[in-house]
Coordinates of C-alpha atoms in Angstrom, one line a residue:
T18 CA 121.4 29.5 -110.6
E19 CA 120.1 32.4 -108.4
F20 CA 119.6 29.9 -105.6
Y21 CA 123.0 28.6 -105.6
A22 CA 124.6 32.3 -105.7
S23 CA 122.3 33.1 -102.7
S24 CA 124.2 30.8 -100.1
K25 CA 127.9 30.1 -99.6
H26 CA 127.1 27.4 -98.9
L27 CA 126.1 25.9 -102.0
K28 CA 128.6 25.2 -104.9
S29 CA 129.1 24.3 -108.7
F30 CA 126.1 24.5 -109.7
S31 CA 124.9 22.2 -113.2
L32 CA 121.9 23.6 -114.9
A33 CA 122.6 20.6 -117.5
R34 CA 123.1 18.5 -114.3
F35 CA 119.4 19.7 -112.8
C36 CA 117.9 19.8 -116.5
D37 CA 118.7 16.1 -116.3
L38 CA 118.0 15.1 -112.5
W39 CA 114.8 16.9 -112.7
T40 CA 113.4 15.1 -116.3
V41 CA 114.1 11.8 -114.6
L42 CA 112.1 12.7 -111.8
I43 CA 109.2 14.1 -113.3
E44 CA 109.2 11.6 -116.0
N45 CA 109.0 9.0 -113.9
G46 CA 106.6 10.6 -111.5
K47 CA 108.4 10.9 -108.4
G48 CA 109.2 14.7 -108.6
V49 CA 107.6 17.9 -109.3
I50 CA 108.1 21.4 -109.9
F51 CA 105.9 24.3 -108.5
Y52 CA 106.7 28.0 -109.8
F53 CA 105.2 31.6 -110.5
D54 CA 105.9 34.1 -112.8
G55 CA 105.9 37.7 -111.7
P56 CA 104.6 40.7 -113.9
D57 CA 107.1 40.6 -116.6
G58 CA 106.4 36.8 -117.5
D59 CA 109.8 36.2 -115.6
W60 CA 109.9 33.2 -113.3
A61 CA 109.2 34.6 -109.6
G62 CA 109.5 31.7 -107.5
M63 CA 110.0 27.4 -107.6
L64 CA 110.1 24.8 -105.3
G65 CA 111.1 21.0 -106.0
G66 CA 110.4 18.5 -104.7
M67 CA 110.8 14.1 -104.5
F68 CA 108.3 11.5 -103.2
Y69 CA 110.0 8.5 -102.1
G70 CA 109.8 5.5 -99.8
D71 CA 111.7 6.0 -96.3
I72 CA 114.8 4.1 -96.5
Y73 CA 114.3 2.4 -93.0
S74 CA 110.5 2.4 -92.5
G75 CA 109.2 2.5 -96.0
V76 CA 106.2 5.1 -95.3
L77 CA 105.5 7.6 -98.5
T78 CA 107.6 10.2 -97.6
A79 CA 107.8 13.6 -99.6
S80 CA 110.9 15.7 -99.5
E81 CA 111.2 20.0 -100.7
M82 CA 114.5 19.9 -102.7
F83 CA 114.3 23.6 -103.2
W84 CA 112.2 26.6 -102.6
Y85 CA 113.2 29.9 -103.5
V86 CA 111.6 32.5 -104.1
R87 CA 113.2 36.1 -105.7
D88 CA 113.6 39.3 -103.4
G89 CA 110.5 41.4 -104.1
F90 CA 108.2 37.8 -104.3
R91 CA 108.9 36.9 -100.8
G92 CA 105.8 36.4 -98.7
E93 CA 104.2 35.2 -102.1
G94 CA 106.2 31.6 -101.4
L95 CA 103.5 30.1 -99.8
R96 CA 101.2 29.1 -102.7
L97 CA 104.0 27.0 -103.9
Y98 CA 104.0 25.4 -100.3
R99 CA 100.5 24.7 -100.9
S100 CA 100.7 22.7 -104.1
F101 CA 103.8 21.1 -102.9
E102 CA 101.5 19.8 -100.1
Q103 CA 98.4 18.9 -102.0
W104 CA 100.8 16.9 -104.6
A105 CA 102.0 14.8 -101.8
R106 CA 98.8 14.0 -100.5
E107 CA 97.9 12.6 -103.6
Q108 CA 101.2 10.8 -104.2
G109 CA 99.8 8.8 -100.8
C110 CA 102.6 10.8 -99.0
T111 CA 101.7 10.6 -95.6
E112 CA 104.5 12.8 -94.3
I113 CA 106.8 15.8 -95.6
R114 CA 109.9 16.8 -95.1
L115 CA 111.6 20.8 -95.8
V116 CA 115.3 22.4 -95.6
H117 CA 116.3 25.3 -94.8
L118 CA 120.2 26.2 -95.7
S119 CA 121.7 27.5 -92.3
D120 CA 122.1 31.1 -94.3
S121 CA 119.0 32.0 -95.7
M122 CA 116.9 33.1 -93.4
P123 CA 117.0 30.7 -90.3
Q124 CA 115.2 32.0 -87.9
K125 CA 112.2 33.3 -90.5
L126 CA 112.1 30.3 -92.0
E127 CA 112.4 28.5 -88.5
R128 CA 108.7 30.5 -87.6
V129 CA 107.3 29.7 -90.8
Y130 CA 107.4 26.1 -90.5
G131 CA 106.1 26.2 -87.1
R132 CA 103.4 28.0 -87.7
L133 CA 102.4 25.1 -90.5
G134 CA 103.0 22.2 -88.1
Y135 CA 106.8 21.3 -88.9
I136 CA 108.8 20.5 -85.7
A137 CA 112.7 20.3 -86.0
V138 CA 114.3 17.2 -86.4
E139 CA 117.9 16.6 -87.3
T140 CA 120.7 19.3 -88.5
H141 CA 122.8 18.2 -91.2
Y142 CA 126.6 19.1 -91.0
S143 CA 128.7 19.0 -93.9
K144 CA 132.7 19.4 -94.0
E145 CA 134.7 20.2 -97.4
L146 CA 137.4 17.9 -98.0
T147 CA 140.4 19.3 -99.5

């Protein structure tokens, strides 16, 4: 809910749908959620990802679906990424795809992704139909 509230581009979050989807992904071994807690015992950061065979090549690819770290814990989220990368390797993936929202620290994330060895590949555009 906080992740969706942090962006003007994300709308209509359904916790029930989120839980249903991630339960299926985790139970069938295709998805994972990593998190860490803050000192109060409440979650402070989460990263959810899944893997699949690329639609055209079949190459096993891991894709980050959400990555959110609460204010006050930013900078600690790389441990989530490292866990996700290790998980992707263990699944036999040979590629990871990361995304970021255009209104969520795009310059900062571009630098972080670059330091991690990523290159920009594609930009998605969205139009709301009325």
